[in-house]
Short mmCIF file of C-alpha atoms and ligand atoms in Angstrom, two decimals:
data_model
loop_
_atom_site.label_atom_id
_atom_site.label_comp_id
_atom_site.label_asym_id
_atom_site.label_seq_id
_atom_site.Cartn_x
_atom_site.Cartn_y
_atom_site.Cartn_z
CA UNK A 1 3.19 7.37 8.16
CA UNK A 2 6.47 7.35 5.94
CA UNK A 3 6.78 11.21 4.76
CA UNK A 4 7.50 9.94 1.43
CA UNK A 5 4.45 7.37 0.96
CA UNK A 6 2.78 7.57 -2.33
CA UNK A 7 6.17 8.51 -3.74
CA UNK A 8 7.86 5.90 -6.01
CA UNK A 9 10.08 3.39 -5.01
CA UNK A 10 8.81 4.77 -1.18
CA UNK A 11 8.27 1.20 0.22
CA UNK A 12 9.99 -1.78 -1.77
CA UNK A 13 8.61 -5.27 -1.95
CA UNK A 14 11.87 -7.23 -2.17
CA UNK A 15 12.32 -11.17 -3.96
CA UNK A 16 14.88 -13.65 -4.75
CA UNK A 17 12.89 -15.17 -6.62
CA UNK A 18 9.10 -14.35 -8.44
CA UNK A 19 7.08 -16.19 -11.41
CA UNK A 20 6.54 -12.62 -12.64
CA UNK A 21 6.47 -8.99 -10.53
CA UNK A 22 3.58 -7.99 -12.38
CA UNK A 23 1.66 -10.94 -10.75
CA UNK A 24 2.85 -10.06 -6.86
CA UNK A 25 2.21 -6.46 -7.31
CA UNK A 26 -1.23 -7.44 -8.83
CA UNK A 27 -1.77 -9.64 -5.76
CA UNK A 28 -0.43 -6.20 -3.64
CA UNK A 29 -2.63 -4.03 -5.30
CA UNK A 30 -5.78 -6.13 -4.81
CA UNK A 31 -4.98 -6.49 -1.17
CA UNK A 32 -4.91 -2.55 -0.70
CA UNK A 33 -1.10 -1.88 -1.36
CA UNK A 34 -0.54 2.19 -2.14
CA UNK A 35 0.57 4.19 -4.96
CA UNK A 36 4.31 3.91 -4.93
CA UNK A 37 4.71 0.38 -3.86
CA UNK A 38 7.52 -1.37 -5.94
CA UNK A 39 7.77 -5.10 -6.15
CA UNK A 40 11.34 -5.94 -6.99
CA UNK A 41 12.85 -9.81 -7.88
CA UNK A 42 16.16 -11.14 -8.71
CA UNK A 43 15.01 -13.44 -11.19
CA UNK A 44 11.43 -14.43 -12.55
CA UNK A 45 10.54 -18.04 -13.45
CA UNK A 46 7.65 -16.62 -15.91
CA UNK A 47 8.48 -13.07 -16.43
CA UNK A 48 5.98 -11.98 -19.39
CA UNK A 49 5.78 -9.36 -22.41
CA UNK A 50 2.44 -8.69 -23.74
CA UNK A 51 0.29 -11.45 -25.13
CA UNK A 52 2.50 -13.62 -22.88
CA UNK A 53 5.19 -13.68 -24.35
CA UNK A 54 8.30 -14.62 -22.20
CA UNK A 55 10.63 -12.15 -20.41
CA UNK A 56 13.98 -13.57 -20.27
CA UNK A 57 14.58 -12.95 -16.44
CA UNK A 58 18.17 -14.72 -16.02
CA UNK A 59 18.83 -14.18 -12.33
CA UNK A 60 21.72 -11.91 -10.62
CA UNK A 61 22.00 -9.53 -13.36
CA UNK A 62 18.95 -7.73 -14.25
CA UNK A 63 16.08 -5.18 -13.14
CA UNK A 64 12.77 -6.66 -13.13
CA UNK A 65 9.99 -4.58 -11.18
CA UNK A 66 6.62 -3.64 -11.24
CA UNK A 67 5.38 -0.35 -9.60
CA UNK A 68 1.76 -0.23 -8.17
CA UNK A 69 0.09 3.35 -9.72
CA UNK A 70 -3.61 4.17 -8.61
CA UNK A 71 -4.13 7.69 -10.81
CA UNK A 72 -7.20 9.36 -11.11
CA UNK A 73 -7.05 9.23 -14.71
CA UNK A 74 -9.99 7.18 -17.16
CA UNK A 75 -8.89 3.83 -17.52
CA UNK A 76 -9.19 4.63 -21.74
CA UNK A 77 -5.60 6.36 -21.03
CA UNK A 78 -3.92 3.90 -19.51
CA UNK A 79 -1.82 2.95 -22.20
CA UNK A 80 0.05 6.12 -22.16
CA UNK A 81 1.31 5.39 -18.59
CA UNK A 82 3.27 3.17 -20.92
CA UNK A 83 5.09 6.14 -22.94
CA UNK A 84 5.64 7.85 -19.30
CA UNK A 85 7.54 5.13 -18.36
CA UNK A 86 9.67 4.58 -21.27
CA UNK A 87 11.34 8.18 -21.02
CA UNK A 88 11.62 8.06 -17.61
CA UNK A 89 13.55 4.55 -18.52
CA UNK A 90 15.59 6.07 -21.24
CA UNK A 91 16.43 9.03 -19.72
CA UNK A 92 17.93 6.94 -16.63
CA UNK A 93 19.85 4.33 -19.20
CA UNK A 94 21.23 8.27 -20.94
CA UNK A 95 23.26 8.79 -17.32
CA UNK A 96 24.41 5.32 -17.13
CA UNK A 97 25.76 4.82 -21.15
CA UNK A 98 27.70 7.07 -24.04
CA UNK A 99 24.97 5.67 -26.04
CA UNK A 100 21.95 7.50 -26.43
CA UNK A 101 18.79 4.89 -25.53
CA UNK A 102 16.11 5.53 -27.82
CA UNK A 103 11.94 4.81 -27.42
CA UNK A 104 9.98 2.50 -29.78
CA UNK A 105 6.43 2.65 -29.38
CA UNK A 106 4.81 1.48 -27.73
CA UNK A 107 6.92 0.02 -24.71
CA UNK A 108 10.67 -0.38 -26.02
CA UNK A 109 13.56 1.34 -25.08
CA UNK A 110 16.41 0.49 -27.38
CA UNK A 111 19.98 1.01 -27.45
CA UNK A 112 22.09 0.82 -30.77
CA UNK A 113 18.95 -0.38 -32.07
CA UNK A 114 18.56 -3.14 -29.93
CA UNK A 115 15.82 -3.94 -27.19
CA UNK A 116 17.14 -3.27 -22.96
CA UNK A 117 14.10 -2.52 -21.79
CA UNK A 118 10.56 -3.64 -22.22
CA UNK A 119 7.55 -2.50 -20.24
CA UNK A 120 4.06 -4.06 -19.39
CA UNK A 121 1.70 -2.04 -18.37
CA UNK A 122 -1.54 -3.72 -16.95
CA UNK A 123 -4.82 -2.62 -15.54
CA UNK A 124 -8.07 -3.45 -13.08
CA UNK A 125 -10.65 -0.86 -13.50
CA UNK A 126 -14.56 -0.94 -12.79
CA UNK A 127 -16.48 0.32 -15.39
CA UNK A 128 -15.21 4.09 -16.17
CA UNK A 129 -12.61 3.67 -13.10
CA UNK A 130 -9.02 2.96 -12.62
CA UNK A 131 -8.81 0.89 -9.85
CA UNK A 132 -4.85 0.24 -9.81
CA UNK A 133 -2.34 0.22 -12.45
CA UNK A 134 0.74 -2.19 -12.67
CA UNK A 135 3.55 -1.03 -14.49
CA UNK A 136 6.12 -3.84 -15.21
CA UNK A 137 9.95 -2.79 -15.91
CA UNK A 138 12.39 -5.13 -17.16
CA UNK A 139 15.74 -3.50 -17.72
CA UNK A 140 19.10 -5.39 -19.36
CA UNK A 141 21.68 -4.37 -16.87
CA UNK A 142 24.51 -6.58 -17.28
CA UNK A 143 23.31 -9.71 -19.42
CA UNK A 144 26.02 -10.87 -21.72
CA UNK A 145 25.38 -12.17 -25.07
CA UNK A 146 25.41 -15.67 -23.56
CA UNK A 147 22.50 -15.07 -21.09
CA UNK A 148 20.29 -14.18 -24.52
CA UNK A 149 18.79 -17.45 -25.72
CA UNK A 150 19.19 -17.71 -29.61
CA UNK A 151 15.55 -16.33 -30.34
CA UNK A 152 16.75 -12.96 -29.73
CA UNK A 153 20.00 -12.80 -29.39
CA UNK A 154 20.23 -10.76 -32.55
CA UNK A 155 17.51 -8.53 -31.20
CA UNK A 156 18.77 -7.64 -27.49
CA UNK A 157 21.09 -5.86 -25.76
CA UNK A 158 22.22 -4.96 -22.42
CA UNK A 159 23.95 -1.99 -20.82
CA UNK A 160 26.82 -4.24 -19.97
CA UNK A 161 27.30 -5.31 -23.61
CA UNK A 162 26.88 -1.40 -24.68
CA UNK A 163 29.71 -0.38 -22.18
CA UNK A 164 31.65 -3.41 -21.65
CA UNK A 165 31.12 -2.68 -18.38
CA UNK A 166 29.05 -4.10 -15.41
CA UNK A 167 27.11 -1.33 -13.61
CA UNK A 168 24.94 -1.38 -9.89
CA UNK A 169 21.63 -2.32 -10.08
CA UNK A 170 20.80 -0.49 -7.22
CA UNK A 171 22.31 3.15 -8.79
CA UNK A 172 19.87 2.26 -11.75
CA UNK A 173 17.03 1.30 -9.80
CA UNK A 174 17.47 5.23 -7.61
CA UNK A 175 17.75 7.24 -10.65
CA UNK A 176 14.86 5.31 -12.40
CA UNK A 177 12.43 5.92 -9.20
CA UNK A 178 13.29 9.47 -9.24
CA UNK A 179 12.82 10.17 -12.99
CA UNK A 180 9.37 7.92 -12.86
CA UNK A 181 8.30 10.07 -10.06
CA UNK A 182 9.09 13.22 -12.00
CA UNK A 183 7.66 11.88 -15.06
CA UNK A 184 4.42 10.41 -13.60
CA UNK A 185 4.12 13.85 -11.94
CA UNK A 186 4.31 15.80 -14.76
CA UNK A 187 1.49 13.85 -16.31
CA UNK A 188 -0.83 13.94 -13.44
CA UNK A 189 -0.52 17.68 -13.33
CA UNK A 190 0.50 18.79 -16.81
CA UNK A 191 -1.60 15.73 -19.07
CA UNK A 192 0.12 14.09 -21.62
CA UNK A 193 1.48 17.03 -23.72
CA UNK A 194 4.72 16.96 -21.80
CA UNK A 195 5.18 13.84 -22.52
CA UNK A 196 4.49 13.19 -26.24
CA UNK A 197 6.80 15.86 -26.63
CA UNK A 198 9.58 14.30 -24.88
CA UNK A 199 8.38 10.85 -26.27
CA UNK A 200 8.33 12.38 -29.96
CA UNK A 201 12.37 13.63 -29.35
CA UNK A 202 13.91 10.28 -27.98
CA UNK A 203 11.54 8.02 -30.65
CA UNK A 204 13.46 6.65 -33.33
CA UNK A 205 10.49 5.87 -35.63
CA UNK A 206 9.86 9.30 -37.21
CA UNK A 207 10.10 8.84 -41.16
CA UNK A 208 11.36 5.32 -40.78
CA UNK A 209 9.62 2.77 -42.54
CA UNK A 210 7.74 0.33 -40.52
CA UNK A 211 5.03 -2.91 -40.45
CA UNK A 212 2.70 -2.48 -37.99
CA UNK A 213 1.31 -5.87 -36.54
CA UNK A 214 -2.19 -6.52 -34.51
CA UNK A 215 -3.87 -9.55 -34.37
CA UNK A 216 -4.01 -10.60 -37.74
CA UNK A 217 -3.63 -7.60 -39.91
CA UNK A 218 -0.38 -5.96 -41.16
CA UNK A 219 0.06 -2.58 -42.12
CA UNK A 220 2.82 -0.84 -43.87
CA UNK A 221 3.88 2.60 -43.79
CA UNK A 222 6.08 5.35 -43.01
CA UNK A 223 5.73 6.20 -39.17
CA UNK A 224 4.43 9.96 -38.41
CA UNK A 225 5.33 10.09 -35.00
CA UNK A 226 2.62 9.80 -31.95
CA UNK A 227 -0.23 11.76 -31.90
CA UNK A 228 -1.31 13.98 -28.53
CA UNK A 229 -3.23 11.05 -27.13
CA UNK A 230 -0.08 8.24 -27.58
CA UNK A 231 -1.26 6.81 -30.92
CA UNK A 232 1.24 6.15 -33.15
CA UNK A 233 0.56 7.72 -37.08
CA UNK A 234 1.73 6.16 -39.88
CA UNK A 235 1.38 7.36 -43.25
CA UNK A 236 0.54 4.23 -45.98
CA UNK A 237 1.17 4.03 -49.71
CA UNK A 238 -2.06 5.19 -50.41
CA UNK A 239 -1.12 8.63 -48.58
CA UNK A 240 -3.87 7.51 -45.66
CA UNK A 241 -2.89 8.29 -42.13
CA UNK A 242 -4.07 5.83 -40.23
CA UNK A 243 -4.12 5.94 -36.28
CA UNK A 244 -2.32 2.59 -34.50
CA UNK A 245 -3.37 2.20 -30.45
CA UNK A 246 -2.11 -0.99 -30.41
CA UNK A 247 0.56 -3.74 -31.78
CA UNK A 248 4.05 -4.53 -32.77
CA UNK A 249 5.90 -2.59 -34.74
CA UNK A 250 9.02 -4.17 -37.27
CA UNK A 251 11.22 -1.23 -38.23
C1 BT5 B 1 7.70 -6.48 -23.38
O1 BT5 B 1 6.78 -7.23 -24.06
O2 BT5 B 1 8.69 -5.98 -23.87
C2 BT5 B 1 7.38 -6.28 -21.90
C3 BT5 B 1 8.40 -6.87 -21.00
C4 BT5 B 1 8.14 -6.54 -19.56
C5 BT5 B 1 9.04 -7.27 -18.63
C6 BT5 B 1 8.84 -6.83 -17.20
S1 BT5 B 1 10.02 -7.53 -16.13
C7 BT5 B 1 9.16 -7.00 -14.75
C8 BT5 B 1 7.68 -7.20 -15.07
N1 BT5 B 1 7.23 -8.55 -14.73
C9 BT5 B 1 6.87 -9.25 -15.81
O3 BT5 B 1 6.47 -10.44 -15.80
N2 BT5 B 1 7.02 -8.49 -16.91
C10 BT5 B 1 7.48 -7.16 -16.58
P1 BT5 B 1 6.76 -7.44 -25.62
O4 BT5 B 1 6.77 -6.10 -26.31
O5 BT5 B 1 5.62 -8.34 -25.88
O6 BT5 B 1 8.12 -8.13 -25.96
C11 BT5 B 1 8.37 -9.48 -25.65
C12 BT5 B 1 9.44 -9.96 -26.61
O7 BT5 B 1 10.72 -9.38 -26.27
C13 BT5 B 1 9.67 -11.47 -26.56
O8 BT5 B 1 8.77 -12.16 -27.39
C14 BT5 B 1 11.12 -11.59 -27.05
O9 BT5 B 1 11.16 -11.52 -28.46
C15 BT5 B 1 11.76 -10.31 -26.52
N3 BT5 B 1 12.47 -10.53 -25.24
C16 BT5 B 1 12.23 -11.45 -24.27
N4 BT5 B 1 13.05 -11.29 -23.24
C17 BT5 B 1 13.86 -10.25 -23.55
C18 BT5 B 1 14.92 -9.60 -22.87
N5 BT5 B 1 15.32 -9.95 -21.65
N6 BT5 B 1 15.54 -8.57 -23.51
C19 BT5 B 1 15.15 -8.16 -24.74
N7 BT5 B 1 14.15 -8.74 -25.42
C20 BT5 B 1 13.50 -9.77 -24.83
#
């Protein structure tokens, strides 16, 4: 037995070439793959976002990876695996740019105000059990602006473009498995306080002005901040505080 198993990043499932990393892992997880297990791609030919929206997963350039989690934790707290792995993103992209990445809740990590990273977390559980938790990474390492289709070209950045600089994938990929593993420990042992509190100081939403959007309803506010179980607060013209779990928020 490796001395590291269960660790993060401690055995690596390695592809050219995937439809999506969440999907293998999935596939992994369901065949009895351990905690720690990374499935890694070059490129993805259907890389997704939430509600299936594309990933842009250009090949060559780019971290795409998914990271197979089985935590003891109710599957009704899943979603704040999500925040864990959004500092543990930002904090890497910190030691790799002058710029200082910043969260966006739920899953973005922007830089300059622009999207690098996006994260999909996704779940099998039975009944009040977490089976296995899949935590898709996509990181812009050194996409230039061509690479962007137009859709969001306005809307997305890359490391490369923030530096003008290329950087190793691989250095990336090291300091984000040790700062996940740190991270994801924390929470295990510590719960979530840790976490919202570093969450709360890299968000850039505080006391901005934002439209939250689920399903079909819209609401407008000024955003609060996250409260101690990952919900984002936002405070509405009426002076309500209402309580988001879910959706897309337009700054
Ligand atoms: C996300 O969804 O941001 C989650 C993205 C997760 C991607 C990783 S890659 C490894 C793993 N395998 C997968 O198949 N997925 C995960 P969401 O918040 O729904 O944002 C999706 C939106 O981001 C799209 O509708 C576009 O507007 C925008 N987008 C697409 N590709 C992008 C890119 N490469 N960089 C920045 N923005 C992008």
């Amino acid at each position: 037995m490796d001395i590291d198993s269960g660790k993060i990043g401690w055995k690596v499932h390695e592809f050219e070439s995937l439809g999506s990393t969440n999907d293998e892992a999935n596939r992994l997880a369901v065949g009895g793959a351990a905690e720690g297990e990374v499935v890694i791609a070059d490129c993805q030919t259907a890389g997704r976002g939430r509600l299936d929206r594309q990933w842009e997963s250009p090949a060559g350039k780019n971290i795409y990876l998914s990271i197979i989690l089985r935590p003891e934790t109710p599957p009704t707290t899943t979603s704040q695996l999500t925040l864990v792995a959004a500092v543990a993103v930002a904090e890497t992209l910190a030691k790799f740019s002058k710029e200082r990445p910043a969260v966006k809740w739920p899953n973005d990590v922007l830089i300059d105000g622009k999207k690098v990273c996006g994260i999909l977390t996704e779940m099998s559980a039975k009944r009040d059990k977490t089976d296995f938790v899949i935590l898709g990474i996509g990181i812009n390492v050194n996409t230039d602006l061509d690479d962007f289709s137009a859709e969001i070209k306005e809307t997305a950045t890359s490391l490369a473009l923030i530096k003008g600089s290329t950087s190793d994938r691989a250095e990336i990929q090291t300091e984000l498995f040790q700062k996940l593993e740190h991270w994801y420990r924390t929470y295990l042992t510590q719960g979530f306080l840790p976490i919202y509190e570093r969450y709360t100081a890299l968000s850039c939403l505080k006391g901005q002005r934002v439209e939250v959007v689920f399903e079909n309803e819209r609401k407008q506010g000024i955003a609060q901040g996250i409260d101690d179980t990952g919900a984002l607060l936002i405070k509405t013209d009426d002076d309500q505080i209402e309580r988001i779990i879910a959706g897309d928020v337009i700054i």
